[in-house]
mmCIF file of C-alpha atoms in Angstrom:
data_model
loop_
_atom_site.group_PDB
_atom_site.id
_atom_site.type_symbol
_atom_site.label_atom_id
_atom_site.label_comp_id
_atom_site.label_asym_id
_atom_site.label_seq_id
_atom_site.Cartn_x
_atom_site.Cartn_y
_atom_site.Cartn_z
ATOM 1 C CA UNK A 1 -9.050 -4.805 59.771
ATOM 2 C CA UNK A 2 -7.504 -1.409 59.507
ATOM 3 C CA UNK A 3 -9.729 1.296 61.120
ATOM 4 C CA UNK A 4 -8.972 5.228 60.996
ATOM 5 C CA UNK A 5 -10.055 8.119 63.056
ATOM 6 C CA UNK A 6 -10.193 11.358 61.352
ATOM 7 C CA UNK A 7 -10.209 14.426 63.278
ATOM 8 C CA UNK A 8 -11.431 17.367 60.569
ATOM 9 C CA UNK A 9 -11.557 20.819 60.642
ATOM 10 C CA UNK A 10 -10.178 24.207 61.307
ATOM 11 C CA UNK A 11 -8.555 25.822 64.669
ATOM 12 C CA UNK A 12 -8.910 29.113 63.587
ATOM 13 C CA UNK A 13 -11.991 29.242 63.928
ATOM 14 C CA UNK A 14 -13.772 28.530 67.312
ATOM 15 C CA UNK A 15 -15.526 25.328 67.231
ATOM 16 C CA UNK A 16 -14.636 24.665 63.698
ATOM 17 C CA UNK A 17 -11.676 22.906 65.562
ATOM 18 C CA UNK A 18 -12.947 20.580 67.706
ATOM 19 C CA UNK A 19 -12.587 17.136 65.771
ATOM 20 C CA UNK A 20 -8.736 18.225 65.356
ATOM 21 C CA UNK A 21 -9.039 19.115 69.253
ATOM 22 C CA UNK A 22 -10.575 15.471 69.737
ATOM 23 C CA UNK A 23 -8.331 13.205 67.682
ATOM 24 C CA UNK A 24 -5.625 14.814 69.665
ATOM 25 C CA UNK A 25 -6.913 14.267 72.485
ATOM 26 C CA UNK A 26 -7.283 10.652 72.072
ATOM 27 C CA UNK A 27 -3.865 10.014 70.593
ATOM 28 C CA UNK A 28 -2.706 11.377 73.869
ATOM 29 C CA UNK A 29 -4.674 9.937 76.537
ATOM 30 C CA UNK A 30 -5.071 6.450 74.926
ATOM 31 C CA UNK A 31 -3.318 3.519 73.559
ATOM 32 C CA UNK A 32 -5.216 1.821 70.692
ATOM 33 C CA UNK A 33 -4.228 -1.652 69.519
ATOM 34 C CA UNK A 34 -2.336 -1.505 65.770
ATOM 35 C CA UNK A 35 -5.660 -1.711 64.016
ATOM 36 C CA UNK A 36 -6.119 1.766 64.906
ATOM 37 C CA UNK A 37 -4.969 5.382 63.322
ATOM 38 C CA UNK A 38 -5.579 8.387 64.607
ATOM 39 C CA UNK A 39 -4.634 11.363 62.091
ATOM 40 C CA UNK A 40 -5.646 15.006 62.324
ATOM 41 C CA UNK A 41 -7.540 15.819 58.321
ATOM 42 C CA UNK A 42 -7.457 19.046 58.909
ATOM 43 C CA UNK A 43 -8.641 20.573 56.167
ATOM 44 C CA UNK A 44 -7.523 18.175 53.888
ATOM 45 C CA UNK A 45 -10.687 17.610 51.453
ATOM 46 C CA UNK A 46 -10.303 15.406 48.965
ATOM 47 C CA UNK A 47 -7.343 13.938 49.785
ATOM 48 C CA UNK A 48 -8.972 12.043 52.425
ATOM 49 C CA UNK A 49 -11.099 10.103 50.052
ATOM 50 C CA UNK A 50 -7.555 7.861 49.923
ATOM 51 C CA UNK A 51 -8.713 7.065 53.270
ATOM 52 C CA UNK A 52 -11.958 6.026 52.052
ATOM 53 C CA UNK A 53 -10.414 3.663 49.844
ATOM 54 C CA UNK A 54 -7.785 2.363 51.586
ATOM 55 C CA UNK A 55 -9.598 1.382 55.206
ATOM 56 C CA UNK A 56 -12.132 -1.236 56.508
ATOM 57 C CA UNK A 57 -13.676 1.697 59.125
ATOM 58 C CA UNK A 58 -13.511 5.309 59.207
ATOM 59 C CA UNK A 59 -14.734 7.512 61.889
ATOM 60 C CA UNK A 60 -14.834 11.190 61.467
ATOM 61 C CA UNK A 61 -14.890 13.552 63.957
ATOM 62 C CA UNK A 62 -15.921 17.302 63.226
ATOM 63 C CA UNK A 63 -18.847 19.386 63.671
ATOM 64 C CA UNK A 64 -21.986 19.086 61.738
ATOM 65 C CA UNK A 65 -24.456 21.288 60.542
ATOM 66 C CA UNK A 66 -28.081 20.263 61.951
ATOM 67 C CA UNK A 67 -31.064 22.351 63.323
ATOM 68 C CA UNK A 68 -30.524 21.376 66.934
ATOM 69 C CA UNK A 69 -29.202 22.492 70.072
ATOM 70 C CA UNK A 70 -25.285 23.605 69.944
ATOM 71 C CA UNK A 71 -23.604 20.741 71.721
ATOM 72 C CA UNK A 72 -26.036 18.238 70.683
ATOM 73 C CA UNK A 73 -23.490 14.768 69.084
ATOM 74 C CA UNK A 74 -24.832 13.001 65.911
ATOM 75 C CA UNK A 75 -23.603 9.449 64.558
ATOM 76 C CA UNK A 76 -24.241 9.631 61.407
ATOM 77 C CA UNK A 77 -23.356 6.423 59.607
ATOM 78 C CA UNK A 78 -22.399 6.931 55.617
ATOM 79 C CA UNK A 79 -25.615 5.828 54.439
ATOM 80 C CA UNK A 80 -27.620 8.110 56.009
ATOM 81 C CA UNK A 81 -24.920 11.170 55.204
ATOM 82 C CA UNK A 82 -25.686 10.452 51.519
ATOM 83 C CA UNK A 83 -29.301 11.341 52.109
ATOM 84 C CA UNK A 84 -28.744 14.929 54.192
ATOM 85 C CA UNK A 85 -28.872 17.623 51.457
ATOM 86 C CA UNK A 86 -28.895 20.114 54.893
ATOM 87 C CA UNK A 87 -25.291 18.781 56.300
ATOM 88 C CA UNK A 88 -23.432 19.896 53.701
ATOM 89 C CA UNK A 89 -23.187 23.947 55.148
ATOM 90 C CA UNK A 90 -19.620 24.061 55.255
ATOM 91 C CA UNK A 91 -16.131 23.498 53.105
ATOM 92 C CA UNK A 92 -15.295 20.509 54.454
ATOM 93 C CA UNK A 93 -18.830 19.271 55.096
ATOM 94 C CA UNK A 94 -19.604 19.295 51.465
ATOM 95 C CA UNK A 95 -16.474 17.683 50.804
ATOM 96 C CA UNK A 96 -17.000 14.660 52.864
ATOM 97 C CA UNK A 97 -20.345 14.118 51.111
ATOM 98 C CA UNK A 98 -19.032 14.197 47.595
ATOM 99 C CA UNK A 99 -16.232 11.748 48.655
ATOM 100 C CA UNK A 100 -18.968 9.469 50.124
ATOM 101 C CA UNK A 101 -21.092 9.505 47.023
ATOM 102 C CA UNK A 102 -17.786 9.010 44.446
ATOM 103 C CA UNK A 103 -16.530 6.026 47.100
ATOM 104 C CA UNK A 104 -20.408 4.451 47.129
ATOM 105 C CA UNK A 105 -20.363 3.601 43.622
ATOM 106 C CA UNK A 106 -16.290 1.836 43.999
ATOM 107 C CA UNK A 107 -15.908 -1.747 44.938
ATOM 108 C CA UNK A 108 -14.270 -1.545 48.047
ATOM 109 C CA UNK A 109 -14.876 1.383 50.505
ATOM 110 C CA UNK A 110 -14.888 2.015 54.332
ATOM 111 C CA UNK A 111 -17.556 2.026 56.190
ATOM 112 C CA UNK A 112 -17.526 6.089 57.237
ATOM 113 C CA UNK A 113 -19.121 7.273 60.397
ATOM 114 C CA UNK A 114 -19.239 10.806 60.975
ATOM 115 C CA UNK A 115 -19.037 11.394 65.336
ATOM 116 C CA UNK A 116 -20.379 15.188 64.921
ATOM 117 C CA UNK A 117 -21.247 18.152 67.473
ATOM 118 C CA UNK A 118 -23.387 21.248 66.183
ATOM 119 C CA UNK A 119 -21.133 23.689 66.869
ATOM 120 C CA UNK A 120 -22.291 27.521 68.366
ATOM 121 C CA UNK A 121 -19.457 29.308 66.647
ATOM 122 C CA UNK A 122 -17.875 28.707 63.699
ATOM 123 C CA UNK A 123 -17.246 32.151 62.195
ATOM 124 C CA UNK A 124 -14.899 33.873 64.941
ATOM 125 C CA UNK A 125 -11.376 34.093 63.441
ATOM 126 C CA UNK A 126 -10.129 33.061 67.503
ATOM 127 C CA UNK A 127 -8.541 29.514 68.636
ATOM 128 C CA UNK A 128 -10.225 27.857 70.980
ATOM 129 C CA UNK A 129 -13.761 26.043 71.454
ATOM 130 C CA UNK A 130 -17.149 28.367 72.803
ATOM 131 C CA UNK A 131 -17.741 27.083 76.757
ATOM 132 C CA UNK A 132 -20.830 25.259 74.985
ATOM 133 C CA UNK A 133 -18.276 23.400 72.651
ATOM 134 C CA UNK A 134 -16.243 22.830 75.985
ATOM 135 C CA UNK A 135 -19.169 21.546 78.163
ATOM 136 C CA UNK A 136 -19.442 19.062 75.908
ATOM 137 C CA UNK A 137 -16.199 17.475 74.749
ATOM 138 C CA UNK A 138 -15.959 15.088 76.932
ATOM 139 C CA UNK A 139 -19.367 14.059 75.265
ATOM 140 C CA UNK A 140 -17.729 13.987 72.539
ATOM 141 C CA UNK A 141 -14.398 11.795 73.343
ATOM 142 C CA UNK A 142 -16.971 9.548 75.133
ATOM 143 C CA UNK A 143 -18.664 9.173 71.851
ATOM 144 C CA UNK A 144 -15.739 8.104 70.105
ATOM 145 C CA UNK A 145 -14.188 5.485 72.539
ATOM 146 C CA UNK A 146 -17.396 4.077 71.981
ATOM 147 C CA UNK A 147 -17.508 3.374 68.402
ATOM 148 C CA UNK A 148 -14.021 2.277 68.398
ATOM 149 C CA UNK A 149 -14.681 -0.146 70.761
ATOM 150 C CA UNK A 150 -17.675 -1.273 68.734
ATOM 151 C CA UNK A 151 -15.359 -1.665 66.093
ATOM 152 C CA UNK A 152 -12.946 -4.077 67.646
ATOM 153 C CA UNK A 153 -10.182 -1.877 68.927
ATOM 154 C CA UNK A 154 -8.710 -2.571 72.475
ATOM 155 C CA UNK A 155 -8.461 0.944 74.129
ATOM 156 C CA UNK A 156 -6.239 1.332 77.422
ATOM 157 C CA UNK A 157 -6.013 4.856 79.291
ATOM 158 C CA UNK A 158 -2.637 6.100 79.523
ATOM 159 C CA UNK A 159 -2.553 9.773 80.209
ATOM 160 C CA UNK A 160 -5.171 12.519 81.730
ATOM 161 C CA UNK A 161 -4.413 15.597 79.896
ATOM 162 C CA UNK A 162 -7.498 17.920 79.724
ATOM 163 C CA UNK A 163 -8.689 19.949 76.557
ATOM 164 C CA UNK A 164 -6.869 23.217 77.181
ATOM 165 C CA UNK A 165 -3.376 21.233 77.755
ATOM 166 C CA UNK A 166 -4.165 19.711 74.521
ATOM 167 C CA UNK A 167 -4.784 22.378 72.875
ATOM 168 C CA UNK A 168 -2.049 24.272 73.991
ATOM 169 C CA UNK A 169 -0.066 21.848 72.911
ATOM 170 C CA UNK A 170 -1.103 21.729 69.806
ATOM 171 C CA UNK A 171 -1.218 25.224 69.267
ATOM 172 C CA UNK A 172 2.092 25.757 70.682
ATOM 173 C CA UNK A 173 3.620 23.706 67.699
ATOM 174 C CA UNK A 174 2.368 26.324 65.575
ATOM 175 C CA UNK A 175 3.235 28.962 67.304
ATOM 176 C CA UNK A 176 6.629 28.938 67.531
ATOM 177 C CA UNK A 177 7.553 26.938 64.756
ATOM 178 C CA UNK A 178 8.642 30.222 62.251
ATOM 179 C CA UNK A 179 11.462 31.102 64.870
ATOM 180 C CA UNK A 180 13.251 28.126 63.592
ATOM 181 C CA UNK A 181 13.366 29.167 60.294
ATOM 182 C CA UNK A 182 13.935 32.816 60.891
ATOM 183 C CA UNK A 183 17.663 34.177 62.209
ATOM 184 C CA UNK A 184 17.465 36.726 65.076
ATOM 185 C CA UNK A 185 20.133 39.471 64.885
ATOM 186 C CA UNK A 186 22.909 37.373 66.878
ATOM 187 C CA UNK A 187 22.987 33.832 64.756
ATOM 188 C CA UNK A 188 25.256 34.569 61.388
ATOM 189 C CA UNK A 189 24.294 31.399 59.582
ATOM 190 C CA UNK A 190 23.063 33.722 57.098
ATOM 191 C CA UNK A 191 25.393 35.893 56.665
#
């Protein structure tokens, strides 16, 4: 069996990050046996759908737009995506939809489970997750070591690095990363 996790979204803006904040997390606090990737989608769209294709189990984490209670987690297995005309509020969200509906009609396809959390801000240009969002990541990551157990995968604890280590992390590899590429006044490489 090969099985996927998809983290999905954006970290620009508040809680549209938290799937990328959650597949991080787990590829840094756990060890998965070799059935298991964990990639962060991003924003990604379409290209996922080889994904789709090319896996026994998907699970996607992101956020997901329901009339309920910011915070509030959803598993929301394919099938019952394909009939939520209301989830599809964002980008990626309609995206995902689409993909399921082309991928429903192929031969072979994954069996996609979307791990969401209604998120309370998704419109602040500002990196990080709302203390709502925060409150309830470990929700979340619980969530997710749950269906991947229920999938097959072994799952050993290796590290305990919280959310904002993570996420500076993560951040930090963006941040940064132009100075590489850019000569200060001293370096004459370019010259």
């Amino acid at each position: 069996m090969k099985n996927i996790v998809i983290g999905v979204g954006n970290v620009l803006f508040k809680d549209e990050g938290v799937g990328i904040y959650a597949s991080k997390f787990l590829q840094q606090n756990y060890k998965f046996d070799d059935s298991l990737e964990i990639i962060d989608g991003g924003t990604l769209g379409f290209k996922l759908m080889t994904y789709f294709q090319e896996y026994d189990n998907v699970i996607i984490l992101d956020t997901v737009s329901v009339e309920d209670e910011s915070g509030s987690i959803y598993r929301l297995p394919s099938e019952v995506l394909l009939g939520m005309g209301q989830y599809r509020k964002t980008a990626h969200e309609v995206e995902i939809v689409e993909m399921l509906e082309i991928c429903s009609v192929l031969d072979k396809h994954a069996t996609v489970t979307i791990l969401g959390i209604i998120p309370e801000d998704i419109e602040s240009v500002e990196i990080g997750l709302t203390s709502t969002l925060e409150q309830k990541f470990d929700g979340l990551i619980s969530q997710a070591l749950e269906e991947i157990e229920n999938i097959g995968v072994k799952i050993e604890k290796v590290d305990n690095k919280n959310l904002k280590t993570i996420a500076q992390e993560l951040i930090g590899s963006y941040n940064g990363e132009h100075l590489t590429r850019i000569p200060n006044e001293e370096d004459t490489t370019w010259n």
